[in-house]
């Protein structure tokens, strides 16, 4: 058993959580197995924070953050990471944007110097911004506009979230991406890229004192700009009717079904509610062992694949989704009826204790094994803090999962997987085209 796994079973690694005078939060996750560190900076802004009419600006700015600063030419940061034998990347989600590097431990200060510099020193000109906007436009065209499954996903989200900005695509709508300008990016950058809106997560062969000392020498020199930017988002109203989205396209090779519900996240849920949903999704949708797979794929042979997904980490109320792919000759209507029959069984009858125990054991075991990876640990804590949870929330998660009982799972299914609150998505081949 690795040191990280042993730590996890005894309450987790000795994680430190510190806040600098300028508001920057720091999380240190020691892992001394190899002389390597993962350095991540999380900003509390994502696509749901994009201004009205400027969808895609958070993702676009992520691209532009690699374009150089007053101190460092375009591409210099990436060149240094490569020369040091490291890896780097960035990603944008609905609630946060994160940048990370993985390097040998002795290069941690270099990463902090570069990353803290681009927190304040980004330089953008039209000659830089305009070509990169074309890159994003092509990315949207390739990943979404020519992919029927991605197009259905966008339509499903927009139908589920009629009022909340989670309904907007992270990459943005094409017509709004085309209108993004240099000043849009700079305005967004100045609002969100501040130390009091950021979380530094360092996992690896380091100590708390080492990381805090280096952070003070780099990030600590950046003055605070005031309070954290407020996230003014409308609340999604409770759905009052079932809705259906159908997309037919000649490029579709395999029809598929998706059923989506509005569901509470860890940030918005009442006590124990999100944990019950986690267990419910494991019971109904786990690969190979969930009820959807057992009943629809193995026993009834009406599907070739079936499962579930729950976006539990979010600032606002989130989503829970079931999916299934029919066997040849099975219509989506018939498959939907069988999926809902499994849901109804979960809502009407409590799961037996042996099945519940297996599901909770798998969930906790998966979390423990995930902690064997530095980057997984850093992402776990970074995403949690960026969406309103705490270090203690993450550390206590296994115990909270263990506390879930059969009645809580049944109530979660009855409350949140109500067919009258559901959005159904059909992906079909357009035979007439």
CSV table of C-alpha atoms in Angstrom, one decimal:
chain,number,residue,atom,x,y,z
A,1,UNK,CA,0.0,0.0,0.0
A,2,UNK,CA,1.4,3.4,-1.0
A,3,UNK,CA,2.0,6.2,1.6
A,4,UNK,CA,-0.8,8.3,0.0
A,5,UNK,CA,-3.3,5.4,0.3
A,6,UNK,CA,-2.3,4.7,3.9
A,7,UNK,CA,-2.8,8.4,4.7
A,8,UNK,CA,-6.2,8.4,3.0
A,9,UNK,CA,-7.4,5.5,5.2
A,10,UNK,CA,-6.2,7.2,8.3
A,11,UNK,CA,-7.9,10.5,7.5
A,12,UNK,CA,-5.9,11.8,4.5
A,13,UNK,CA,-2.4,13.2,4.0
A,14,UNK,CA,-1.3,16.1,6.2
A,15,UNK,CA,-2.7,18.9,4.1
A,16,UNK,CA,-2.1,22.5,5.0
A,17,UNK,CA,-4.3,25.4,4.2
A,18,UNK,CA,-3.0,29.0,4.5
A,19,UNK,CA,-4.1,32.4,3.3
A,20,UNK,CA,-1.6,35.1,2.5
A,21,UNK,CA,-2.2,38.8,3.4
A,22,UNK,CA,-3.3,39.6,-0.2
A,23,UNK,CA,-6.1,37.0,0.0
A,24,UNK,CA,-4.4,34.2,-2.0
A,25,UNK,CA,-5.4,30.8,-0.6
A,26,UNK,CA,-2.7,28.1,-0.5
A,27,UNK,CA,-3.2,24.3,-0.2
A,28,UNK,CA,-0.2,22.1,0.3
A,29,UNK,CA,-0.5,18.3,-0.2
A,30,UNK,CA,2.7,16.5,0.7
A,31,UNK,CA,3.7,13.5,-1.3
A,32,UNK,CA,7.4,12.5,-0.8
A,33,UNK,CA,7.5,9.4,-2.9
A,34,UNK,CA,9.2,11.1,-5.9
A,35,UNK,CA,11.0,14.4,-6.2
A,36,UNK,CA,8.2,16.0,-8.3
A,37,UNK,CA,5.6,18.7,-7.7
A,38,UNK,CA,2.3,19.6,-9.3
A,39,UNK,CA,1.7,23.4,-9.2
A,40,UNK,CA,-1.8,24.6,-9.9
A,41,UNK,CA,-3.5,28.0,-9.8
A,42,UNK,CA,-7.3,28.0,-9.7
A,43,UNK,CA,-9.3,31.2,-10.4
A,44,UNK,CA,-12.9,31.4,-9.2
A,45,UNK,CA,-14.3,32.2,-12.6
A,46,UNK,CA,-15.6,30.0,-15.4
A,47,UNK,CA,-18.0,30.1,-18.3
A,48,UNK,CA,-21.0,30.8,-16.0
A,49,UNK,CA,-19.3,34.1,-15.1
A,50,UNK,CA,-19.1,35.2,-18.7
A,51,UNK,CA,-20.9,38.6,-19.2
A,52,UNK,CA,-24.2,38.5,-21.2
A,53,UNK,CA,-23.4,38.5,-24.9
A,54,UNK,CA,-19.7,37.6,-24.3
A,55,UNK,CA,-20.0,33.8,-24.0
A,56,UNK,CA,-16.7,32.0,-24.3
A,57,UNK,CA,-14.6,34.9,-22.8
A,58,UNK,CA,-13.3,32.8,-19.9
A,59,UNK,CA,-12.1,30.0,-22.2
A,60,UNK,CA,-10.8,32.6,-24.7
A,61,UNK,CA,-8.8,34.3,-22.0
A,62,UNK,CA,-7.3,30.9,-21.0
A,63,UNK,CA,-5.8,30.7,-24.5
A,64,UNK,CA,-4.6,34.3,-24.2
A,65,UNK,CA,-2.8,33.7,-20.9
A,66,UNK,CA,-0.1,31.8,-22.8
A,67,UNK,CA,0.7,34.9,-25.0
A,68,UNK,CA,3.3,36.6,-22.9
A,69,UNK,CA,3.7,39.4,-20.3
A,70,UNK,CA,5.8,42.5,-19.9
A,71,UNK,CA,8.6,40.4,-18.5
A,72,UNK,CA,8.4,37.3,-20.7
A,73,UNK,CA,7.9,36.9,-24.4
A,74,UNK,CA,5.1,34.9,-25.9
A,75,UNK,CA,5.8,31.2,-25.5
A,76,UNK,CA,8.7,31.6,-23.0
A,77,UNK,CA,6.9,30.1,-20.1
A,78,UNK,CA,6.0,27.0,-22.1
A,79,UNK,CA,9.6,26.7,-23.5
A,80,UNK,CA,11.0,26.8,-20.0
A,81,UNK,CA,8.6,24.1,-18.8
A,82,UNK,CA,9.6,21.9,-21.7
A,83,UNK,CA,13.3,22.5,-21.2
A,84,UNK,CA,12.9,21.4,-17.6
A,85,UNK,CA,11.3,18.2,-18.7
A,86,UNK,CA,7.9,19.2,-17.3
A,87,UNK,CA,4.3,19.2,-18.5
A,88,UNK,CA,1.8,22.1,-18.5
A,89,UNK,CA,-1.7,22.8,-19.5
A,90,UNK,CA,-4.9,24.7,-18.5
A,91,UNK,CA,-8.6,24.1,-18.6
A,92,UNK,CA,-11.9,26.1,-18.2
A,93,UNK,CA,-15.0,24.8,-16.6
A,94,UNK,CA,-18.3,26.4,-15.7
A,95,UNK,CA,-17.1,27.6,-12.3
A,96,UNK,CA,-13.3,27.9,-12.5
A,97,UNK,CA,-10.3,28.2,-14.7
A,98,UNK,CA,-7.0,26.5,-13.8
A,99,UNK,CA,-3.4,26.4,-14.9
A,100,UNK,CA,-0.9,23.8,-13.9
A,101,UNK,CA,2.7,22.5,-14.3
A,102,UNK,CA,4.3,19.3,-13.2
A,103,UNK,CA,8.1,19.6,-12.7
A,104,UNK,CA,11.0,18.5,-10.6
A,105,UNK,CA,10.7,19.9,-7.1
A,106,UNK,CA,13.7,22.2,-7.4
A,107,UNK,CA,11.9,24.1,-10.2
A,108,UNK,CA,8.9,25.0,-8.1
A,109,UNK,CA,10.0,28.6,-7.5
A,110,UNK,CA,10.5,29.1,-11.3
A,111,UNK,CA,6.9,28.0,-11.9
A,112,UNK,CA,5.6,30.4,-9.2
A,113,UNK,CA,7.6,33.3,-10.7
A,114,UNK,CA,6.1,32.7,-14.1
A,115,UNK,CA,2.6,32.1,-12.9
A,116,UNK,CA,2.5,35.0,-10.5
A,117,UNK,CA,3.9,37.3,-13.3
A,118,UNK,CA,1.0,36.4,-15.6
A,119,UNK,CA,-1.5,37.0,-12.9
A,120,UNK,CA,-0.9,40.8,-13.4
A,121,UNK,CA,1.5,41.3,-16.3
A,122,UNK,CA,-0.5,39.9,-19.3
A,123,UNK,CA,0.1,41.9,-22.5
A,124,UNK,CA,-2.4,41.7,-25.3
A,125,UNK,CA,-2.5,43.4,-28.7
A,126,UNK,CA,-4.9,43.1,-31.6
A,127,UNK,CA,-2.1,41.2,-33.4
A,128,UNK,CA,-2.2,38.6,-30.7
A,129,UNK,CA,-5.9,38.5,-29.9
A,130,UNK,CA,-7.4,38.3,-33.4
A,131,UNK,CA,-5.5,35.2,-34.6
A,132,UNK,CA,-6.2,33.4,-31.3
A,133,UNK,CA,-9.8,34.1,-31.7
A,134,UNK,CA,-9.7,32.4,-35.1
A,135,UNK,CA,-8.1,29.4,-33.3
A,136,UNK,CA,-11.0,29.2,-30.8
A,137,UNK,CA,-13.5,29.6,-33.7
A,138,UNK,CA,-11.9,26.6,-35.4
A,139,UNK,CA,-11.9,24.7,-32.2
A,140,UNK,CA,-15.6,25.2,-31.8
A,141,UNK,CA,-16.2,24.3,-35.4
A,142,UNK,CA,-14.3,21.0,-35.1
A,143,UNK,CA,-15.4,19.9,-31.6
A,144,UNK,CA,-19.1,21.0,-31.6
A,145,UNK,CA,-20.5,22.2,-34.9
A,146,UNK,CA,-19.5,19.1,-36.8
A,147,UNK,CA,-20.3,16.6,-34.0
A,148,UNK,CA,-24.0,15.8,-33.6
A,149,UNK,CA,-23.5,14.4,-30.0
A,150,UNK,CA,-21.8,17.6,-28.9
A,151,UNK,CA,-24.6,19.7,-30.5
A,152,UNK,CA,-27.2,17.6,-28.7
A,153,UNK,CA,-25.3,18.1,-25.4
A,154,UNK,CA,-25.4,21.9,-25.9
A,155,UNK,CA,-29.2,21.8,-26.7
A,156,UNK,CA,-29.8,19.6,-23.6
A,157,UNK,CA,-27.9,21.9,-21.3
A,158,UNK,CA,-29.7,25.0,-22.7
A,159,UNK,CA,-33.1,23.2,-22.1
A,160,UNK,CA,-32.2,22.1,-18.6
A,161,UNK,CA,-30.9,25.5,-17.6
A,162,UNK,CA,-33.3,28.0,-19.1
A,163,UNK,CA,-32.3,30.9,-16.8
A,164,UNK,CA,-29.0,30.0,-15.2
A,165,UNK,CA,-25.7,30.5,-17.2
A,166,UNK,CA,-24.8,26.8,-16.8
A,167,UNK,CA,-26.9,26.5,-20.0
A,168,UNK,CA,-24.3,28.3,-22.0
A,169,UNK,CA,-21.5,26.3,-23.7
A,170,UNK,CA,-18.0,26.7,-22.1
A,171,UNK,CA,-16.5,27.5,-25.4
A,172,UNK,CA,-19.2,30.0,-26.2
A,173,UNK,CA,-21.7,30.5,-29.0
A,174,UNK,CA,-20.1,30.9,-32.4
A,175,UNK,CA,-21.7,34.4,-33.1
A,176,UNK,CA,-20.5,35.7,-29.7
A,177,UNK,CA,-17.0,34.2,-30.0
A,178,UNK,CA,-16.7,36.0,-33.4
A,179,UNK,CA,-17.4,39.3,-31.6
A,180,UNK,CA,-14.9,39.0,-28.7
A,181,UNK,CA,-12.3,41.8,-28.7
A,182,UNK,CA,-9.0,42.6,-26.9
A,183,UNK,CA,-10.8,44.9,-24.4
A,184,UNK,CA,-13.3,42.2,-23.6
A,185,UNK,CA,-10.4,39.9,-22.6
A,186,UNK,CA,-8.6,42.6,-20.6
A,187,UNK,CA,-11.7,43.6,-18.7
A,188,UNK,CA,-12.4,40.1,-17.7
A,189,UNK,CA,-8.8,39.5,-16.8
A,190,UNK,CA,-8.7,42.6,-14.5
A,191,UNK,CA,-11.9,41.5,-12.8
A,192,UNK,CA,-11.1,37.9,-12.0
A,193,UNK,CA,-7.3,37.4,-12.1
A,194,UNK,CA,-6.5,38.7,-8.7
A,195,UNK,CA,-4.8,37.0,-5.7
A,196,UNK,CA,-7.9,37.2,-3.5
A,197,UNK,CA,-9.8,35.3,-6.3
A,198,UNK,CA,-7.2,32.6,-6.7
A,199,UNK,CA,-6.2,29.3,-5.0
A,200,UNK,CA,-2.7,28.0,-5.2
A,201,UNK,CA,-2.5,24.2,-4.9
A,202,UNK,CA,0.9,22.5,-4.6
A,203,UNK,CA,1.0,18.7,-4.4
A,204,UNK,CA,4.3,16.7,-4.2
A,205,UNK,CA,7.7,16.5,-2.6
A,206,UNK,CA,7.4,19.7,-0.5
A,207,UNK,CA,6.5,20.9,3.0
A,208,UNK,CA,4.1,23.6,4.0
A,209,UNK,CA,6.9,25.9,5.1
A,210,UNK,CA,8.7,25.6,1.8
A,211,UNK,CA,5.6,26.4,-0.3
A,212,UNK,CA,4.4,29.3,1.9
A,213,UNK,CA,7.9,30.9,1.9
A,214,UNK,CA,8.1,30.6,-1.9
A,215,UNK,CA,4.6,31.8,-2.4
A,216,UNK,CA,5.2,34.9,-0.2
A,217,UNK,CA,8.3,35.7,-2.4
A,218,UNK,CA,6.3,35.5,-5.6
A,219,UNK,CA,2.5,35.7,-5.3
A,220,UNK,CA,2.8,37.6,-2.0
A,221,UNK,CA,4.2,40.6,-3.8
A,222,UNK,CA,1.0,41.1,-5.7
A,223,UNK,CA,-1.2,43.7,-4.0
A,224,UNK,CA,-4.8,42.8,-3.2
A,225,UNK,CA,-7.4,44.7,-5.2
A,226,UNK,CA,-10.2,44.5,-2.7
A,227,UNK,CA,-12.9,42.0,-2.0
A,228,UNK,CA,-13.3,38.9,-4.2
A,229,UNK,CA,-15.4,39.5,-7.3
A,230,UNK,CA,-19.0,38.7,-6.6
A,231,UNK,CA,-20.7,36.1,-8.7
A,232,UNK,CA,-24.1,37.5,-9.5
A,233,UNK,CA,-26.0,34.6,-11.1
A,234,UNK,CA,-29.7,34.0,-11.3
A,235,UNK,CA,-31.1,30.9,-9.7
A,236,UNK,CA,-32.6,28.3,-12.1
A,237,UNK,CA,-36.3,28.0,-11.3
A,238,UNK,CA,-37.7,24.6,-10.3
A,239,UNK,CA,-38.8,22.8,-13.5
A,240,UNK,CA,-42.5,22.3,-13.8
A,241,UNK,CA,-42.7,20.2,-16.9
A,242,UNK,CA,-40.9,17.5,-18.8
A,243,UNK,CA,-39.1,18.6,-21.9
A,244,UNK,CA,-37.7,16.8,-24.9
A,245,UNK,CA,-34.8,17.6,-27.3
A,246,UNK,CA,-34.3,15.6,-30.5
A,247,UNK,CA,-31.4,15.9,-32.9
A,248,UNK,CA,-31.3,14.0,-36.2
A,249,UNK,CA,-28.3,14.1,-38.4
A,250,UNK,CA,-26.9,12.0,-41.3
A,251,UNK,CA,-23.5,11.8,-39.5
A,252,UNK,CA,-25.0,9.9,-36.6
A,253,UNK,CA,-23.7,6.3,-36.6
A,254,UNK,CA,-25.3,5.2,-33.3
A,255,UNK,CA,-28.5,6.5,-31.8
A,256,UNK,CA,-28.4,7.3,-28.1
A,257,UNK,CA,-30.6,8.5,-25.2
A,258,UNK,CA,-29.9,10.9,-22.4
A,259,UNK,CA,-32.1,11.8,-19.5
A,260,UNK,CA,-31.1,14.9,-17.5
A,261,UNK,CA,-32.3,16.4,-14.2
A,262,UNK,CA,-31.6,19.6,-12.3
A,263,UNK,CA,-29.9,18.4,-9.0
A,264,UNK,CA,-28.2,20.0,-6.0
A,265,UNK,CA,-24.5,20.3,-5.8
A,266,UNK,CA,-22.4,19.9,-2.7
A,267,UNK,CA,-22.6,23.7,-2.3
A,268,UNK,CA,-26.4,24.0,-2.5
A,269,UNK,CA,-27.5,20.6,-1.1
A,270,UNK,CA,-29.0,20.1,2.3
A,271,UNK,CA,-27.0,17.9,4.8
A,272,UNK,CA,-26.3,14.5,3.3
A,273,UNK,CA,-28.3,15.1,0.1
A,274,UNK,CA,-25.3,15.3,-2.3
A,275,UNK,CA,-23.7,12.2,-0.7
A,276,UNK,CA,-27.0,10.3,-1.2
A,277,UNK,CA,-27.0,11.3,-4.9
A,278,UNK,CA,-23.4,10.2,-5.3
A,279,UNK,CA,-24.4,6.7,-3.9
A,280,UNK,CA,-27.6,6.7,-6.0
A,281,UNK,CA,-25.6,7.3,-9.2
A,282,UNK,CA,-23.1,4.6,-8.2
A,283,UNK,CA,-26.0,2.1,-7.7
A,284,UNK,CA,-27.8,2.9,-10.8
A,285,UNK,CA,-25.1,3.8,-13.3
A,286,UNK,CA,-21.7,2.4,-12.3
A,287,UNK,CA,-19.8,0.8,-15.3
A,288,UNK,CA,-20.4,-2.9,-15.3
A,289,UNK,CA,-22.1,-3.1,-11.9
A,290,UNK,CA,-24.9,-0.5,-11.9
A,291,UNK,CA,-28.5,-1.4,-12.3
A,292,UNK,CA,-28.8,0.2,-15.7
A,293,UNK,CA,-26.0,-2.0,-17.0
A,294,UNK,CA,-27.2,-5.2,-15.3
A,295,UNK,CA,-30.8,-4.9,-16.3
A,296,UNK,CA,-30.6,-3.2,-19.8
A,297,UNK,CA,-27.4,-4.6,-21.1
A,298,UNK,CA,-27.0,-8.0,-19.4
A,299,UNK,CA,-30.5,-9.2,-18.6
A,300,UNK,CA,-32.9,-7.6,-21.1
A,301,UNK,CA,-30.4,-7.0,-23.9
A,302,UNK,CA,-32.0,-3.8,-25.0
A,303,UNK,CA,-28.9,-1.7,-24.7
A,304,UNK,CA,-25.2,-2.0,-25.6
A,305,UNK,CA,-24.2,0.6,-22.9
A,306,UNK,CA,-25.9,2.4,-20.1
A,307,UNK,CA,-24.7,4.5,-17.1
A,308,UNK,CA,-25.1,7.7,-15.1
A,309,UNK,CA,-23.2,10.9,-14.3
A,310,UNK,CA,-23.6,13.5,-11.6
A,311,UNK,CA,-21.8,16.9,-11.6
A,312,UNK,CA,-21.6,17.2,-7.8
A,313,UNK,CA,-18.9,19.9,-7.6
A,314,UNK,CA,-20.5,23.2,-8.6
A,315,UNK,CA,-21.3,26.6,-7.2
A,316,UNK,CA,-25.0,26.4,-7.9
A,317,UNK,CA,-27.5,23.7,-8.5
A,318,UNK,CA,-26.1,21.3,-11.0
A,319,UNK,CA,-27.1,18.3,-13.2
A,320,UNK,CA,-27.5,14.5,-13.0
A,321,UNK,CA,-27.7,12.5,-16.2
A,322,UNK,CA,-28.5,9.0,-17.3
A,323,UNK,CA,-27.6,7.6,-20.7
A,324,UNK,CA,-28.1,4.5,-22.8
A,325,UNK,CA,-27.3,3.3,-26.2
A,326,UNK,CA,-29.8,0.9,-27.8
A,327,UNK,CA,-29.2,-2.4,-29.4
A,328,UNK,CA,-30.1,-2.6,-33.1
A,329,UNK,CA,-33.9,-2.9,-33.5
A,330,UNK,CA,-34.6,-1.2,-30.2
A,331,UNK,CA,-36.3,2.2,-30.5
A,332,UNK,CA,-35.3,5.1,-28.2
A,333,UNK,CA,-38.9,5.3,-27.0
A,334,UNK,CA,-38.7,1.7,-25.8
A,335,UNK,CA,-35.3,2.2,-24.3
A,336,UNK,CA,-36.4,5.3,-22.4
A,337,UNK,CA,-39.3,3.3,-20.9
A,338,UNK,CA,-36.9,0.7,-19.6
A,339,UNK,CA,-34.5,3.3,-18.1
A,340,UNK,CA,-37.4,5.0,-16.4
A,341,UNK,CA,-38.6,1.6,-15.0
A,342,UNK,CA,-35.2,1.2,-13.3
A,343,UNK,CA,-35.5,4.8,-11.9
A,344,UNK,CA,-39.0,4.0,-10.6
A,345,UNK,CA,-37.7,0.9,-8.9
A,346,UNK,CA,-35.0,3.0,-7.1
A,347,UNK,CA,-37.6,5.6,-6.1
A,348,UNK,CA,-40.2,3.1,-4.8
A,349,UNK,CA,-38.2,0.5,-3.0
A,350,UNK,CA,-35.1,0.9,-0.7
A,351,UNK,CA,-32.0,-0.8,-1.9
A,352,UNK,CA,-30.9,-3.8,0.1
A,353,UNK,CA,-28.0,-3.4,2.6
A,354,UNK,CA,-25.5,-5.6,0.7
A,355,UNK,CA,-25.9,-3.7,-2.6
A,356,UNK,CA,-25.7,-0.4,-0.7
A,357,UNK,CA,-22.5,-1.5,1.1
A,358,UNK,CA,-20.9,-2.6,-2.2
A,359,UNK,CA,-21.7,0.8,-3.8
A,360,UNK,CA,-20.3,2.8,-0.9
A,361,UNK,CA,-17.2,0.7,-0.7
A,362,UNK,CA,-16.6,1.2,-4.4
A,363,UNK,CA,-17.0,5.0,-4.1
A,364,UNK,CA,-14.6,5.3,-1.2
A,365,UNK,CA,-12.1,2.9,-2.8
A,366,UNK,CA,-12.2,4.9,-6.1
A,367,UNK,CA,-11.5,8.1,-4.1
A,368,UNK,CA,-8.6,6.4,-2.2
A,369,UNK,CA,-7.0,5.1,-5.4
A,370,UNK,CA,-7.4,8.6,-7.0
A,371,UNK,CA,-5.3,10.0,-4.2
A,372,UNK,CA,-2.4,7.9,-5.5
A,373,UNK,CA,-2.0,10.6,-8.2
A,374,UNK,CA,-0.6,14.0,-7.4
A,375,UNK,CA,-2.6,15.7,-10.1
A,376,UNK,CA,-5.8,14.0,-9.0
A,377,UNK,CA,-5.3,15.2,-5.5
A,378,UNK,CA,-4.5,18.7,-6.6
A,379,UNK,CA,-7.6,18.7,-8.8
A,380,UNK,CA,-9.8,17.3,-6.0
A,381,UNK,CA,-8.9,20.1,-3.6
A,382,UNK,CA,-8.7,22.9,-6.1
A,383,UNK,CA,-12.1,22.2,-7.6
A,384,UNK,CA,-13.7,21.9,-4.2
A,385,UNK,CA,-12.3,25.2,-2.9
A,386,UNK,CA,-13.1,26.9,-6.1
A,387,UNK,CA,-16.8,26.0,-5.8
A,388,UNK,CA,-17.3,26.8,-2.1
A,389,UNK,CA,-16.3,23.7,-0.2
A,390,UNK,CA,-13.4,23.5,2.3
A,391,UNK,CA,-10.4,21.3,2.9
A,392,UNK,CA,-12.2,19.6,5.8
A,393,UNK,CA,-15.2,18.9,3.5
A,394,UNK,CA,-12.9,17.0,1.2
A,395,UNK,CA,-11.1,15.1,4.0
A,396,UNK,CA,-14.4,14.1,5.6
A,397,UNK,CA,-16.0,12.9,2.4
A,398,UNK,CA,-15.4,9.1,2.9
A,399,UNK,CA,-17.1,9.3,6.3
A,400,UNK,CA,-20.1,11.2,4.9
A,401,UNK,CA,-20.5,8.6,2.1
A,402,UNK,CA,-20.3,5.8,4.7
A,403,UNK,CA,-23.2,7.5,6.6
A,404,UNK,CA,-25.6,7.3,3.6
A,405,UNK,CA,-28.4,4.9,4.3
A,406,UNK,CA,-31.0,3.2,2.1
A,407,UNK,CA,-33.8,5.6,3.0
A,408,UNK,CA,-31.6,8.6,1.9
A,409,UNK,CA,-30.9,7.0,-1.5
A,410,UNK,CA,-34.6,6.2,-2.0
A,411,UNK,CA,-35.6,9.8,-1.1
A,412,UNK,CA,-32.9,11.2,-3.5
A,413,UNK,CA,-34.3,9.1,-6.4
A,414,UNK,CA,-37.9,10.0,-5.6
A,415,UNK,CA,-37.1,13.7,-5.1
A,416,UNK,CA,-34.7,14.5,-7.9
A,417,UNK,CA,-35.3,11.8,-10.6
A,418,UNK,CA,-38.9,12.7,-11.1
A,419,UNK,CA,-39.9,12.2,-14.8
A,420,UNK,CA,-42.0,15.4,-14.6
A,421,UNK,CA,-38.8,17.4,-14.0
A,422,UNK,CA,-36.8,15.6,-16.7
A,423,UNK,CA,-35.2,16.7,-20.0
A,424,UNK,CA,-35.0,13.9,-22.5
A,425,UNK,CA,-32.4,14.0,-25.3
A,426,UNK,CA,-32.7,11.8,-28.5
A,427,UNK,CA,-29.8,11.5,-30.9
A,428,UNK,CA,-31.0,9.9,-34.2
A,429,UNK,CA,-29.6,9.3,-37.6
A,430,UNK,CA,-31.4,11.4,-40.2
A,431,UNK,CA,-32.3,8.8,-42.9
A,432,UNK,CA,-34.0,11.4,-45.1
A,433,UNK,CA,-30.9,13.6,-45.6
